[in-house]
Amino acid sequence: MKNKCFPCQLVSWSEAAVLSRDLARKIKSDGDRPDLIVAIGRGGFVPARVVCDYLLFRDLTSMKIEHWGIAATKGDSARIRFPLSLDVAGRRVLIIDDVTDTGETLQVASGYVREMGALHVQTAVLQHKLSSQFTPDYFADLISEWRWIIYPWAAHEDLVGFSERVLSDEFVSVEGIRSSMKSCYCLDVAPQLLSDALAELVNIGRAEMRDDMYRKDMKHIGKA
């Protein structure tokens, strides 16, 4: 498997909580209270719920947009998988996601909600990347130098993907894989989290284990 290295950041639950609180404060201080908050699934589920908590806001719903897969694998374009199930005509809507990368997800979401007749549409994210072609109305943190962000609600999934990327045809120890993750992706992964990810790869037939060492699953490679 060809492996392209790039920097990543693993956000902790406590860091995500602070970002969500800061985002809520910015929204609240603006005084422009929405009628409805829409979480973008899946990344926006947790941030949207925490923001609702700080705003003492009850009307939260969601829609699913697919664009990014596991470990920074990108689809052709953002597309709505599960649309909104309620009428937003005449409502003031706030759309919340975790991060803007290309910005395409929020472009699709805000355009869709406007087409449904929303009176006013705003967007918010925990972290906004300057590389994004879309600038949200609210964000808690500005990222000037691009990196892939791994949030705690997607940590296992992404670590499974990144672990597979660094596996080779030869058996390597967990510590060796951990070293490769650090050098290639700037990820200092806790040994237990990495062990869980590697065990998952074995379970789904993407890796082989022998004497607590791991390599790509050669049967899978042969069938590919």
PDB file of C-alpha atoms in Angstrom:
ATOM      1  CA  MET A   1       0.000   0.000   0.000  1.00  0.00           C
ATOM      2  CA  LYS A   2       1.390   3.378  -0.934  1.00  0.00           C
ATOM      3  CA  ASN A   3       1.623   5.664   2.062  1.00  0.00           C
ATOM      4  CA  LYS A   4       1.472   9.440   1.871  1.00  0.00           C
ATOM      5  CA  CYS A   5       2.600  11.123   5.065  1.00  0.00           C
ATOM      6  CA  PHE A   6       0.974  14.275   6.427  1.00  0.00           C
ATOM      7  CA  PRO A   7       0.496  15.863   9.859  1.00  0.00           C
ATOM      8  CA  CYS A   8      -2.420  14.889  12.073  1.00  0.00           C
ATOM      9  CA  GLN A   9      -3.751  16.109  15.402  1.00  0.00           C
ATOM     10  CA  LEU A  10      -5.547  13.900  17.893  1.00  0.00           C
ATOM     11  CA  VAL A  11      -8.032  16.007  19.871  1.00  0.00           C
ATOM     12  CA  SER A  12      -8.897  14.776  23.373  1.00  0.00           C
ATOM     13  CA  TRP A  13     -12.385  14.707  24.871  1.00  0.00           C
ATOM     14  CA  SER A  14     -11.467  17.550  27.226  1.00  0.00           C
ATOM     15  CA  GLU A  15     -10.118  19.658  24.349  1.00  0.00           C
ATOM     16  CA  ALA A  16     -13.253  18.988  22.317  1.00  0.00           C
ATOM     17  CA  ALA A  17     -15.394  20.038  25.284  1.00  0.00           C
ATOM     18  CA  VAL A  18     -13.514  23.338  25.579  1.00  0.00           C
ATOM     19  CA  LEU A  19     -13.850  23.989  21.844  1.00  0.00           C
ATOM     20  CA  SER A  20     -17.582  23.275  22.004  1.00  0.00           C
ATOM     21  CA  ARG A  21     -18.010  25.598  24.968  1.00  0.00           C
ATOM     22  CA  ASP A  22     -16.060  28.371  23.246  1.00  0.00           C
ATOM     23  CA  LEU A  23     -18.129  27.933  20.100  1.00  0.00           C
ATOM     24  CA  ALA A  24     -21.354  28.182  22.111  1.00  0.00           C
ATOM     25  CA  ARG A  25     -20.131  31.368  23.773  1.00  0.00           C
ATOM     26  CA  LYS A  26     -19.449  32.991  20.413  1.00  0.00           C
ATOM     27  CA  ILE A  27     -22.883  32.050  19.127  1.00  0.00           C
ATOM     28  CA  LYS A  28     -24.539  33.260  22.319  1.00  0.00           C
ATOM     29  CA  SER A  29     -22.672  36.578  22.391  1.00  0.00           C
ATOM     30  CA  ASP A  30     -23.802  37.323  18.839  1.00  0.00           C
ATOM     31  CA  GLY A  31     -27.400  37.381  20.048  1.00  0.00           C
ATOM     32  CA  ASP A  32     -28.710  35.826  16.827  1.00  0.00           C
ATOM     33  CA  ARG A  33     -30.604  32.890  18.338  1.00  0.00           C
ATOM     34  CA  PRO A  34     -31.745  30.248  15.815  1.00  0.00           C
ATOM     35  CA  ASP A  35     -35.113  28.522  15.686  1.00  0.00           C
ATOM     36  CA  LEU A  36     -33.482  25.197  14.843  1.00  0.00           C
ATOM     37  CA  ILE A  37     -30.015  23.672  15.084  1.00  0.00           C
ATOM     38  CA  VAL A  38     -28.997  21.058  12.503  1.00  0.00           C
ATOM     39  CA  ALA A  39     -26.083  18.731  13.261  1.00  0.00           C
ATOM     40  CA  ILE A  40     -24.124  17.389  10.298  1.00  0.00           C
ATOM     41  CA  GLY A  41     -23.722  13.642  10.686  1.00  0.00           C
ATOM     42  CA  ARG A  42     -21.540  12.231  11.743  1.00  0.00           C
ATOM     43  CA  GLY A  43     -18.904  14.730  12.873  1.00  0.00           C
ATOM     44  CA  GLY A  44     -21.304  17.397  14.059  1.00  0.00           C
ATOM     45  CA  PHE A  45     -23.403  15.230  16.381  1.00  0.00           C
ATOM     46  CA  VAL A  46     -21.398  15.767  19.570  1.00  0.00           C
ATOM     47  CA  PRO A  47     -20.474  19.451  19.025  1.00  0.00           C
ATOM     48  CA  ALA A  48     -24.090  20.333  18.211  1.00  0.00           C
ATOM     49  CA  ARG A  49     -25.398  18.618  21.339  1.00  0.00           C
ATOM     50  CA  VAL A  50     -22.845  20.369  23.570  1.00  0.00           C
ATOM     51  CA  VAL A  51     -23.602  23.738  21.972  1.00  0.00           C
ATOM     52  CA  CYS A  52     -27.311  23.132  22.616  1.00  0.00           C
ATOM     53  CA  ASP A  53     -26.493  22.429  26.233  1.00  0.00           C
ATOM     54  CA  TYR A  54     -24.676  25.739  26.694  1.00  0.00           C
ATOM     55  CA  LEU A  55     -27.390  27.632  24.844  1.00  0.00           C
ATOM     56  CA  LEU A  56     -30.166  25.870  26.799  1.00  0.00           C
ATOM     57  CA  PHE A  57     -31.580  25.017  23.385  1.00  0.00           C
ATOM     58  CA  ARG A  58     -33.874  22.053  22.717  1.00  0.00           C
ATOM     59  CA  ASP A  59     -34.704  22.016  18.988  1.00  0.00           C
ATOM     60  CA  LEU A  60     -31.882  19.914  17.555  1.00  0.00           C
ATOM     61  CA  THR A  61     -32.096  17.682  14.475  1.00  0.00           C
ATOM     62  CA  SER A  62     -29.601  16.270  11.984  1.00  0.00           C
ATOM     63  CA  MET A  63     -28.802  15.404   8.399  1.00  0.00           C
ATOM     64  CA  LYS A  64     -26.121  13.084   7.036  1.00  0.00           C
ATOM     65  CA  ILE A  65     -23.624  14.289   4.429  1.00  0.00           C
ATOM     66  CA  GLU A  66     -20.880  11.992   3.155  1.00  0.00           C
ATOM     67  CA  HIS A  67     -17.575  13.343   1.917  1.00  0.00           C
ATOM     68  CA  TRP A  68     -14.684  11.972   3.967  1.00  0.00           C
ATOM     69  CA  GLY A  69     -14.057   8.351   4.852  1.00  0.00           C
ATOM     70  CA  ILE A  70     -11.731   6.706   7.350  1.00  0.00           C
ATOM     71  CA  ALA A  71      -8.272   8.222   7.899  1.00  0.00           C
ATOM     72  CA  ALA A  72      -8.537  11.176   5.517  1.00  0.00           C
ATOM     73  CA  THR A  73      -9.829   9.205   2.529  1.00  0.00           C
ATOM     74  CA  LYS A  74     -11.858  11.605   0.423  1.00  0.00           C
ATOM     75  CA  GLY A  75     -14.885  10.849  -1.720  1.00  0.00           C
ATOM     76  CA  ASP A  76     -15.514  12.434  -5.096  1.00  0.00           C
ATOM     77  CA  SER A  77     -17.835  15.108  -3.739  1.00  0.00           C
ATOM     78  CA  ALA A  78     -20.005  15.845  -0.728  1.00  0.00           C
ATOM     79  CA  ARG A  79     -23.485  14.387  -1.050  1.00  0.00           C
ATOM     80  CA  ILE A  80     -26.551  14.230   1.153  1.00  0.00           C
ATOM     81  CA  ARG A  81     -27.118  10.674   2.366  1.00  0.00           C
ATOM     82  CA  PHE A  82     -29.973  11.290   4.807  1.00  0.00           C
ATOM     83  CA  PRO A  83     -31.836  14.595   4.291  1.00  0.00           C
ATOM     84  CA  LEU A  84     -33.743  16.571   6.874  1.00  0.00           C
ATOM     85  CA  SER A  85     -37.032  15.002   7.902  1.00  0.00           C
ATOM     86  CA  LEU A  86     -38.856  18.193   8.915  1.00  0.00           C
ATOM     87  CA  ASP A  87     -39.985  21.437   7.353  1.00  0.00           C
ATOM     88  CA  VAL A  88     -37.542  24.338   7.834  1.00  0.00           C
ATOM     89  CA  ALA A  89     -39.443  26.888   5.747  1.00  0.00           C
ATOM     90  CA  GLY A  90     -39.448  30.287   7.408  1.00  0.00           C
ATOM     91  CA  ARG A  91     -37.081  29.176  10.186  1.00  0.00           C
ATOM     92  CA  ARG A  92     -33.723  30.547  11.282  1.00  0.00           C
ATOM     93  CA  VAL A  93     -31.350  27.588  11.035  1.00  0.00           C
ATOM     94  CA  LEU A  94     -27.884  27.068  12.502  1.00  0.00           C
ATOM     95  CA  ILE A  95     -25.865  24.211  10.965  1.00  0.00           C
ATOM     96  CA  ILE A  96     -23.073  22.714  13.096  1.00  0.00           C
ATOM     97  CA  ASP A  97     -20.181  20.448  12.059  1.00  0.00           C
ATOM     98  CA  ASP A  98     -16.844  19.605  13.649  1.00  0.00           C
ATOM     99  CA  VAL A  99     -14.418  21.103  11.118  1.00  0.00           C
ATOM    100  CA  THR A 100     -14.132  22.805   7.728  1.00  0.00           C
ATOM    101  CA  ASP A 101     -11.522  21.119   5.550  1.00  0.00           C
ATOM    102  CA  THR A 102     -12.433  21.830   1.936  1.00  0.00           C
ATOM    103  CA  GLY A 103     -15.663  23.461   3.099  1.00  0.00           C
ATOM    104  CA  GLU A 104     -17.728  21.480   0.624  1.00  0.00           C
ATOM    105  CA  THR A 105     -19.855  19.789   3.276  1.00  0.00           C
ATOM    106  CA  LEU A 106     -21.127  23.078   4.699  1.00  0.00           C
ATOM    107  CA  GLN A 107     -21.588  24.499   1.201  1.00  0.00           C
ATOM    108  CA  VAL A 108     -23.858  21.582   0.317  1.00  0.00           C
ATOM    109  CA  ALA A 109     -25.671  21.706   3.661  1.00  0.00           C
ATOM    110  CA  SER A 110     -26.348  25.439   3.689  1.00  0.00           C
ATOM    111  CA  GLY A 111     -27.429  25.422   0.049  1.00  0.00           C
ATOM    112  CA  TYR A 112     -29.805  22.545   0.686  1.00  0.00           C
ATOM    113  CA  VAL A 113     -31.372  24.211   3.739  1.00  0.00           C
ATOM    114  CA  ARG A 114     -31.854  27.475   1.831  1.00  0.00           C
ATOM    115  CA  GLU A 115     -33.530  25.573  -1.012  1.00  0.00           C
ATOM    116  CA  MET A 116     -35.914  24.140   1.572  1.00  0.00           C
ATOM    117  CA  GLY A 117     -37.071  27.668   2.359  1.00  0.00           C
ATOM    118  CA  ALA A 118     -35.175  28.526   5.536  1.00  0.00           C
ATOM    119  CA  LEU A 119     -35.480  32.209   6.385  1.00  0.00           C
ATOM    120  CA  HIS A 120     -31.898  32.564   7.603  1.00  0.00           C
ATOM    121  CA  VAL A 121     -29.008  30.076   7.543  1.00  0.00           C
ATOM    122  CA  GLN A 122     -25.788  30.240   9.557  1.00  0.00           C
ATOM    123  CA  THR A 123     -22.975  27.744  10.025  1.00  0.00           C
ATOM    124  CA  ALA A 124     -20.613  26.877  12.874  1.00  0.00           C
ATOM    125  CA  VAL A 125     -17.673  24.527  13.455  1.00  0.00           C
ATOM    126  CA  LEU A 126     -15.241  23.767  16.229  1.00  0.00           C
ATOM    127  CA  GLN A 127     -12.206  24.317  14.012  1.00  0.00           C
ATOM    128  CA  HIS A 128     -11.934  26.220  10.747  1.00  0.00           C
ATOM    129  CA  LYS A 129      -9.018  25.616   8.386  1.00  0.00           C
ATOM    130  CA  LEU A 130      -7.760  28.508   6.285  1.00  0.00           C
ATOM    131  CA  SER A 131      -7.458  26.002   3.435  1.00  0.00           C
ATOM    132  CA  SER A 132     -11.272  25.736   3.334  1.00  0.00           C
ATOM    133  CA  GLN A 133     -13.056  27.435   0.465  1.00  0.00           C
ATOM    134  CA  PHE A 134     -16.021  28.051   2.772  1.00  0.00           C
ATOM    135  CA  THR A 135     -15.870  30.279   5.847  1.00  0.00           C
ATOM    136  CA  PRO A 136     -18.444  29.495   8.552  1.00  0.00           C
ATOM    137  CA  ASP A 137     -20.203  32.218  10.504  1.00  0.00           C
ATOM    138  CA  TYR A 138     -18.789  30.899  13.776  1.00  0.00           C
ATOM    139  CA  PHE A 139     -15.734  28.871  14.742  1.00  0.00           C
ATOM    140  CA  ALA A 140     -13.913  28.301  18.010  1.00  0.00           C
ATOM    141  CA  ASP A 141     -10.408  27.778  16.615  1.00  0.00           C
ATOM    142  CA  LEU A 142      -8.625  28.865  13.432  1.00  0.00           C
ATOM    143  CA  ILE A 143      -6.102  26.456  11.895  1.00  0.00           C
ATOM    144  CA  SER A 144      -3.601  28.246   9.666  1.00  0.00           C
ATOM    145  CA  GLU A 145      -1.355  25.278   8.825  1.00  0.00           C
ATOM    146  CA  TRP A 146      -3.269  22.335   7.392  1.00  0.00           C
ATOM    147  CA  ARG A 147      -3.397  19.090   9.323  1.00  0.00           C
ATOM    148  CA  TRP A 148      -5.882  16.246   9.569  1.00  0.00           C
ATOM    149  CA  ILE A 149      -7.922  16.532  12.752  1.00  0.00           C
ATOM    150  CA  ILE A 150      -8.940  13.372  14.603  1.00  0.00           C
ATOM    151  CA  TYR A 151     -11.775  13.990  17.042  1.00  0.00           C
ATOM    152  CA  PRO A 152     -12.394  11.635  19.978  1.00  0.00           C
ATOM    153  CA  TRP A 153     -15.732  10.467  18.547  1.00  0.00           C
ATOM    154  CA  ALA A 154     -13.865   9.181  15.465  1.00  0.00           C
ATOM    155  CA  ALA A 155     -10.512   8.267  17.028  1.00  0.00           C
ATOM    156  CA  HIS A 156     -10.817   4.477  16.858  1.00  0.00           C
ATOM    157  CA  GLU A 157     -12.049   4.546  13.289  1.00  0.00           C
ATOM    158  CA  ASP A 158      -9.259   6.860  12.102  1.00  0.00           C
ATOM    159  CA  LEU A 159      -6.553   5.018  14.040  1.00  0.00           C
ATOM    160  CA  VAL A 160      -7.665   1.776  12.393  1.00  0.00           C
ATOM    161  CA  GLY A 161      -7.226   3.446   9.004  1.00  0.00           C
ATOM    162  CA  PHE A 162      -3.873   5.053   9.760  1.00  0.00           C
ATOM    163  CA  SER A 163      -2.553   1.867  11.349  1.00  0.00           C
ATOM    164  CA  GLU A 164      -3.340  -0.057   8.181  1.00  0.00           C
ATOM    165  CA  ARG A 165      -1.500   2.546   6.129  1.00  0.00           C
ATOM    166  CA  VAL A 166       1.769   2.024   7.981  1.00  0.00           C
ATOM    167  CA  LEU A 167       1.632  -1.782   7.981  1.00  0.00           C
ATOM    168  CA  SER A 168       4.106  -3.514   5.684  1.00  0.00           C
ATOM    169  CA  ASP A 169       4.601  -7.041   4.324  1.00  0.00           C
ATOM    170  CA  GLU A 170       6.875  -7.812   7.271  1.00  0.00           C
ATOM    171  CA  PHE A 171       5.776  -8.414  10.859  1.00  0.00           C
ATOM    172  CA  VAL A 172       6.409  -5.380  13.047  1.00  0.00           C
ATOM    173  CA  SER A 173       5.952  -4.847  16.795  1.00  0.00           C
ATOM    174  CA  VAL A 174       3.344  -2.509  18.237  1.00  0.00           C
ATOM    175  CA  GLU A 175       6.134  -0.157  19.264  1.00  0.00           C
ATOM    176  CA  GLY A 176       7.506  -0.203  15.713  1.00  0.00           C
ATOM    177  CA  ILE A 177       4.068   0.623  14.310  1.00  0.00           C
ATOM    178  CA  ARG A 178       3.681   3.345  16.939  1.00  0.00           C
ATOM    179  CA  SER A 179       6.991   4.832  15.818  1.00  0.00           C
ATOM    180  CA  SER A 180       5.846   4.807  12.177  1.00  0.00           C
ATOM    181  CA  MET A 181       2.605   6.555  13.124  1.00  0.00           C
ATOM    182  CA  LYS A 182       4.596   9.256  14.879  1.00  0.00           C
ATOM    183  CA  SER A 183       7.102   9.812  12.082  1.00  0.00           C
ATOM    184  CA  CYS A 184       4.561   9.708   9.264  1.00  0.00           C
ATOM    185  CA  TYR A 185       1.494  11.326  10.814  1.00  0.00           C
ATOM    186  CA  CYS A 186       2.866  13.147  13.904  1.00  0.00           C
ATOM    187  CA  LEU A 187       0.583  10.938  16.003  1.00  0.00           C
ATOM    188  CA  ASP A 188       1.803   9.959  19.446  1.00  0.00           C
ATOM    189  CA  VAL A 189      -0.762   7.229  20.008  1.00  0.00           C
ATOM    190  CA  ALA A 190      -1.236   5.649  23.418  1.00  0.00           C
ATOM    191  CA  PRO A 191      -0.215   1.958  23.255  1.00  0.00           C
ATOM    192  CA  GLN A 192      -3.671   0.701  24.303  1.00  0.00           C
ATOM    193  CA  LEU A 193      -5.443   2.777  21.640  1.00  0.00           C
ATOM    194  CA  LEU A 194      -3.050   1.451  19.002  1.00  0.00           C
ATOM    195  CA  SER A 195      -3.452  -2.130  20.211  1.00  0.00           C
ATOM    196  CA  ASP A 196      -7.221  -1.755  19.953  1.00  0.00           C
ATOM    197  CA  ALA A 197      -6.901  -0.457  16.378  1.00  0.00           C
ATOM    198  CA  LEU A 198      -4.578  -3.287  15.363  1.00  0.00           C
ATOM    199  CA  ALA A 199      -6.876  -5.874  16.934  1.00  0.00           C
ATOM    200  CA  GLU A 200      -9.703  -4.385  14.869  1.00  0.00           C
ATOM    201  CA  LEU A 201      -7.656  -4.759  11.687  1.00  0.00           C
ATOM    202  CA  VAL A 202      -7.056  -8.415  12.497  1.00  0.00           C
ATOM    203  CA  ASN A 203     -10.752  -8.910  13.259  1.00  0.00           C
ATOM    204  CA  ILE A 204     -11.859  -7.466   9.891  1.00  0.00           C
ATOM    205  CA  GLY A 205      -9.233  -9.392   7.945  1.00  0.00           C
ATOM    206  CA  ARG A 206      -6.972  -6.464   7.056  1.00  0.00           C
ATOM    207  CA  ALA A 207      -3.984  -7.516   9.177  1.00  0.00           C
ATOM    208  CA  GLU A 208      -2.265 -10.635  10.533  1.00  0.00           C
ATOM    209  CA  MET A 209      -0.822 -11.060  14.017  1.00  0.00           C
ATOM    210  CA  ARG A 210       1.971 -13.388  15.116  1.00  0.00           C
ATOM    211  CA  ASP A 211       3.795 -13.254  18.455  1.00  0.00           C
ATOM    212  CA  ASP A 212       2.338  -9.804  19.198  1.00  0.00           C
ATOM    213  CA  MET A 213       3.604  -8.481  15.850  1.00  0.00           C
ATOM    214  CA  TYR A 214       1.536  -7.297  12.897  1.00  0.00           C
ATOM    215  CA  ARG A 215       1.661  -7.087   9.123  1.00  0.00           C
ATOM    216  CA  LYS A 216      -0.762  -6.616   6.235  1.00  0.00           C
ATOM    217  CA  ASP A 217      -3.108  -9.503   5.667  1.00  0.00           C
ATOM    218  CA  MET A 218      -1.457 -11.248   2.730  1.00  0.00           C
ATOM    219  CA  LYS A 219      -4.579 -13.249   1.849  1.00  0.00           C
ATOM    220  CA  HIS A 220      -6.477  -9.994   1.436  1.00  0.00           C
ATOM    221  CA  ILE A 221      -3.687  -8.493  -0.690  1.00  0.00           C
ATOM    222  CA  GLY A 222      -3.717 -11.558  -2.899  1.00  0.00           C
ATOM    223  CA  LYS A 223      -7.437 -11.229  -3.562  1.00  0.00           C
ATOM    224  CA  ALA A 224      -7.308  -7.494  -4.250  1.00  0.00           C
TER     225      ALA A 224
END
